[in-house]
Amino acid sequence: GAGVSQSPRYKVAKRGQDVALRCDPISGHVSLFWYQQALGQGPEFLTYFQNEAQLDKSGLPSDRFFAERPEGSVSTLKIQRTQQEDSAVYLCASSSPTEADTQYFGPGTRLTVL
Amino acid sequence: QKEVEQNSGPLSVPEGAIASLNCTYSDRGSQSFFWYRQYSGKSPELIMFIYSNGDKEDGRFTAQLNKASQYVSLLIRDSQPSDSATYLCAGVNSGGSNYKLTFGKGTLLTVNP
């Protein structure tokens, strides 16, 4: 079946611009995670949804980062007033209720802030 | 201090050899451990998970977990050039309802033909 999809795959933004990154999880997966991966590092947790509820946003680095999943399926990660340090790959992952701790990752969005 | 530590490598082995990748963790509440493979420019791909102390084998891959020593490893037998990638170790503290993964920095493995 279809895996996790993300769009856009690449995004170049000028410093100060707002960006929105989209994630389509695997159908039926109630849990959705966002991670940030800087070059040469492992992914770092940003936020977690169970259905439409955002249960953990402790990893969001600042109040410029905002995530939503209003209907419990597609999720959007929004970054306001982008800064150069926001440049990274943003990964979305989802998991099913029967395998709650087994996450499947999307291809990621590579964000470059100039 | 990062909660999951890996030797960043790089680790280089000849084709056909055994590659050994190691990981330590500091959170004793971590209950499940995962090995992901990440090719350059690609997203992490799950290759193994382990919950119980001891060994778990899947084809050429063996994961080992020692909770007393807080140590996880991945052995790749008969290494192939296609195994060349970064291997990420991750733990989950599933005592609560959040199954967020805590990753190490990754170990870059190169298998030389």
Short mmCIF file of C-alpha atoms in Angstrom, two decimals:
data_model
loop_
_atom_site.label_atom_id
_atom_site.label_comp_id
_atom_site.label_asym_id
_atom_site.label_seq_id
_atom_site.Cartn_x
_atom_site.Cartn_y
_atom_site.Cartn_z
CA GLY A 1 0.00 0.00 0.00
CA ALA A 2 0.92 3.66 -0.10
CA GLY A 3 3.48 4.84 2.39
CA VAL A 4 3.79 8.17 4.17
CA SER A 5 3.96 11.03 1.71
CA GLN A 6 5.26 14.53 2.25
CA SER A 7 5.18 17.68 0.23
CA PRO A 8 6.95 19.63 -0.96
CA ARG A 9 10.06 17.49 -1.16
CA TYR A 10 12.26 20.58 -1.32
CA LYS A 11 11.58 24.09 -0.13
CA VAL A 12 13.80 27.14 -0.37
CA ALA A 13 12.70 30.11 1.70
CA LYS A 14 14.13 33.52 2.30
CA ARG A 15 14.81 34.36 5.91
CA GLY A 16 11.65 35.72 7.47
CA GLN A 17 9.22 33.89 5.19
CA ASP A 18 6.58 31.52 6.49
CA VAL A 19 6.52 27.93 5.24
CA ALA A 20 4.02 25.07 5.48
CA LEU A 21 5.02 21.44 5.18
CA ARG A 22 2.46 18.71 4.59
CA CYS A 23 2.34 15.09 5.68
CA ASP A 24 -0.06 12.37 4.53
CA PRO A 25 0.26 9.38 6.87
CA ILE A 26 -0.42 5.77 5.99
CA SER A 27 -4.19 5.16 5.90
CA GLY A 28 -5.44 3.98 9.28
CA HIS A 29 -2.42 5.18 11.21
CA VAL A 30 -3.69 7.19 14.15
CA SER A 31 -0.30 8.30 15.45
CA LEU A 32 1.71 10.89 13.59
CA PHE A 33 5.12 12.29 14.46
CA TRP A 34 7.25 15.14 13.16
CA TYR A 35 11.03 15.04 13.43
CA GLN A 36 13.76 17.46 12.41
CA GLN A 37 17.02 16.13 11.05
CA ALA A 38 19.98 18.44 10.75
CA LEU A 39 22.87 17.49 8.49
CA GLY A 40 24.95 14.71 9.99
CA GLN A 41 22.61 14.21 12.94
CA GLY A 42 19.90 11.76 13.88
CA PRO A 43 16.29 12.87 13.71
CA GLU A 44 15.06 14.94 16.67
CA PHE A 45 11.47 14.69 17.89
CA LEU A 46 9.30 17.76 17.37
CA THR A 47 5.68 16.84 18.05
CA TYR A 48 3.20 13.95 18.24
CA PHE A 49 -0.48 13.56 17.36
CA GLN A 50 -2.91 10.84 18.21
CA ASN A 51 -5.76 11.34 15.77
CA GLU A 52 -6.43 15.10 15.85
CA ALA A 53 -5.07 15.62 19.37
CA GLN A 54 -1.59 17.05 19.73
CA LEU A 55 -0.41 15.12 22.78
CA ASP A 56 3.20 16.25 22.89
CA LYS A 57 4.80 19.34 21.41
CA SER A 58 7.79 19.44 23.74
CA GLY A 59 10.28 19.18 20.87
CA LEU A 60 9.15 22.26 18.99
CA PRO A 61 12.19 24.56 19.18
CA SER A 62 10.33 27.85 19.41
CA ASP A 63 6.90 29.41 19.20
CA ARG A 64 7.57 30.00 15.52
CA PHE A 65 6.83 26.31 14.98
CA PHE A 66 3.24 25.17 14.88
CA ALA A 67 1.68 21.86 13.86
CA GLU A 68 -1.89 20.79 13.30
CA ARG A 69 -3.88 17.75 12.26
CA PRO A 70 -7.46 19.02 12.27
CA GLU A 71 -9.23 15.93 10.90
CA GLY A 72 -6.91 13.30 12.27
CA SER A 73 -5.28 12.45 8.96
CA VAL A 74 -3.20 15.00 7.05
CA SER A 75 -0.87 17.11 9.18
CA THR A 76 0.80 20.44 8.49
CA LEU A 77 3.94 21.78 10.14
CA LYS A 78 4.16 25.52 9.85
CA ILE A 79 7.25 27.58 10.52
CA GLN A 80 6.82 31.31 10.81
CA ARG A 81 9.52 33.89 10.17
CA THR A 82 12.03 31.25 9.11
CA GLN A 83 15.63 31.53 10.26
CA GLN A 84 18.77 29.97 8.82
CA GLU A 85 18.98 27.56 11.74
CA ASP A 86 15.64 26.11 10.63
CA SER A 87 17.37 24.61 7.59
CA ALA A 88 17.01 20.84 7.95
CA VAL A 89 15.08 17.87 6.69
CA TYR A 90 11.64 17.61 8.26
CA LEU A 91 10.48 14.02 8.55
CA CYS A 92 6.99 12.81 9.21
CA ALA A 93 6.29 9.32 10.55
CA SER A 94 3.14 7.39 11.34
CA SER A 95 2.25 4.25 13.24
CA SER A 96 -0.76 1.98 13.52
CA PRO A 97 -2.75 1.21 16.67
CA THR A 98 -1.57 -2.40 16.61
CA GLU A 99 2.11 -1.51 16.28
CA ALA A 100 2.16 1.71 18.21
CA ASP A 101 5.93 1.97 18.56
CA THR A 102 6.83 0.98 15.00
CA GLN A 103 7.06 4.15 12.96
CA TYR A 104 7.25 4.42 9.19
CA PHE A 105 8.88 7.50 7.78
CA GLY A 106 8.01 9.63 4.81
CA PRO A 107 10.63 10.90 2.34
CA GLY A 108 11.01 14.19 4.19
CA THR A 109 11.00 17.83 3.16
CA ARG A 110 14.38 19.45 2.81
CA LEU A 111 14.05 23.07 3.90
CA THR A 112 16.77 25.54 3.03
CA VAL A 113 16.52 29.03 4.48
CA LEU A 114 18.68 31.61 2.72
CA GLN B 1 24.19 14.38 27.39
CA LYS B 2 22.38 12.75 24.52
CA GLU B 3 20.14 9.90 25.65
CA VAL B 4 21.23 7.54 22.88
CA GLU B 5 24.89 7.38 21.95
CA GLN B 6 26.43 5.78 18.89
CA ASN B 7 29.95 5.71 17.56
CA SER B 8 29.67 8.09 14.65
CA GLY B 9 32.27 6.13 12.74
CA PRO B 10 32.82 5.93 9.92
CA LEU B 11 33.03 2.16 10.02
CA SER B 12 34.59 0.47 7.03
CA VAL B 13 34.47 -3.29 6.44
CA PRO B 14 35.32 -5.48 3.45
CA GLU B 15 32.59 -7.23 1.53
CA GLY B 16 31.60 -10.49 3.20
CA ALA B 17 32.76 -9.44 6.67
CA ILE B 18 30.65 -8.91 9.77
CA ALA B 19 29.80 -5.30 10.57
CA SER B 20 29.16 -4.53 14.23
CA LEU B 21 27.25 -1.39 15.18
CA ASN B 22 26.87 -0.35 18.79
CA CYS B 23 24.58 1.88 20.78
CA THR B 24 24.20 2.79 24.46
CA TYR B 25 21.29 4.53 26.11
CA SER B 26 20.82 6.39 29.37
CA ASP B 27 17.03 6.22 29.88
CA ARG B 28 16.31 3.07 31.89
CA GLY B 29 12.65 3.54 31.02
CA SER B 30 13.38 2.80 27.38
CA GLN B 31 11.73 -0.47 26.54
CA SER B 32 11.93 -0.87 22.77
CA PHE B 33 14.84 -0.33 20.44
CA PHE B 34 14.96 0.12 16.72
CA TRP B 35 17.61 0.09 14.04
CA TYR B 36 16.96 2.23 11.01
CA ARG B 37 19.04 2.34 7.86
CA GLN B 38 19.32 5.66 6.07
CA TYR B 39 20.85 5.97 2.64
CA SER B 40 22.29 9.34 1.76
CA GLY B 41 19.50 11.78 0.94
CA LYS B 42 16.78 9.29 1.85
CA SER B 43 14.50 8.81 4.83
CA PRO B 44 15.11 6.27 7.63
CA GLU B 45 14.00 2.72 6.84
CA LEU B 46 13.19 0.31 9.67
CA ILE B 47 15.28 -2.86 9.55
CA MET B 48 15.06 -4.37 13.04
CA PHE B 49 13.39 -3.87 16.38
CA ILE B 50 14.00 -5.59 19.70
CA TYR B 51 12.16 -5.51 23.00
CA SER B 52 13.63 -8.36 25.04
CA ASN B 53 17.07 -9.07 26.37
CA GLY B 54 19.10 -11.34 24.13
CA ASP B 55 19.44 -11.78 20.41
CA LYS B 56 16.97 -11.41 17.59
CA GLU B 57 17.88 -12.61 14.13
CA ASP B 58 16.38 -11.63 10.79
CA GLY B 59 18.26 -12.86 7.77
CA ARG B 60 21.74 -11.37 7.78
CA PHE B 61 20.87 -9.03 10.64
CA THR B 62 21.08 -9.77 14.37
CA ALA B 63 20.03 -7.27 17.01
CA GLN B 64 21.26 -7.70 20.56
CA LEU B 65 19.86 -6.04 23.67
CA ASN B 66 21.33 -5.98 27.17
CA LYS B 67 19.11 -3.90 29.43
CA ALA B 68 21.38 -4.30 32.45
CA SER B 69 24.25 -2.73 30.52
CA GLN B 70 21.92 -0.40 28.59
CA TYR B 71 23.49 -1.58 25.37
CA VAL B 72 22.06 -2.37 21.95
CA SER B 73 23.94 -3.66 18.95
CA LEU B 74 23.35 -4.66 15.35
CA LEU B 75 25.42 -7.25 13.55
CA ILE B 76 25.34 -7.49 9.78
CA ARG B 77 26.73 -10.76 8.47
CA ASP B 78 28.11 -11.21 4.96
CA SER B 79 28.16 -7.44 4.46
CA GLN B 80 27.38 -6.23 0.97
CA PRO B 81 28.23 -2.93 -0.71
CA SER B 82 24.46 -2.22 -0.73
CA ASP B 83 24.59 -2.19 3.09
CA SER B 84 26.65 1.01 2.92
CA ALA B 85 24.50 3.58 4.70
CA THR B 86 24.07 5.38 8.00
CA TYR B 87 22.58 3.18 10.71
CA LEU B 88 20.47 4.91 13.32
CA CYS B 89 19.76 3.42 16.73
CA ALA B 90 16.59 4.64 18.46
CA GLY B 91 14.84 3.94 21.73
CA VAL B 92 11.26 4.38 22.86
CA ASN B 93 10.07 4.94 26.39
CA SER B 94 6.59 3.57 25.98
CA GLY B 95 5.65 3.85 29.62
CA GLY B 96 3.42 6.75 28.72
CA SER B 97 1.31 7.17 25.64
CA ASN B 98 3.92 8.90 23.54
CA TYR B 99 5.99 6.55 21.46
CA LYS B 100 8.46 9.19 20.33
CA LEU B 101 11.76 7.86 19.11
CA THR B 102 15.01 9.12 20.60
CA PHE B 103 17.73 8.65 18.01
CA GLY B 104 21.47 8.46 18.19
CA LYS B 105 23.60 10.43 15.79
CA GLY B 106 24.03 7.45 13.50
CA THR B 107 27.00 5.36 12.38
CA LEU B 108 28.15 5.59 8.79
CA LEU B 109 28.99 2.14 7.43
CA THR B 110 30.97 1.61 4.25
CA VAL B 111 31.28 -1.88 2.80
CA ASN B 112 34.17 -2.08 0.38
CA PRO B 113 33.92 -4.45 -2.61
#
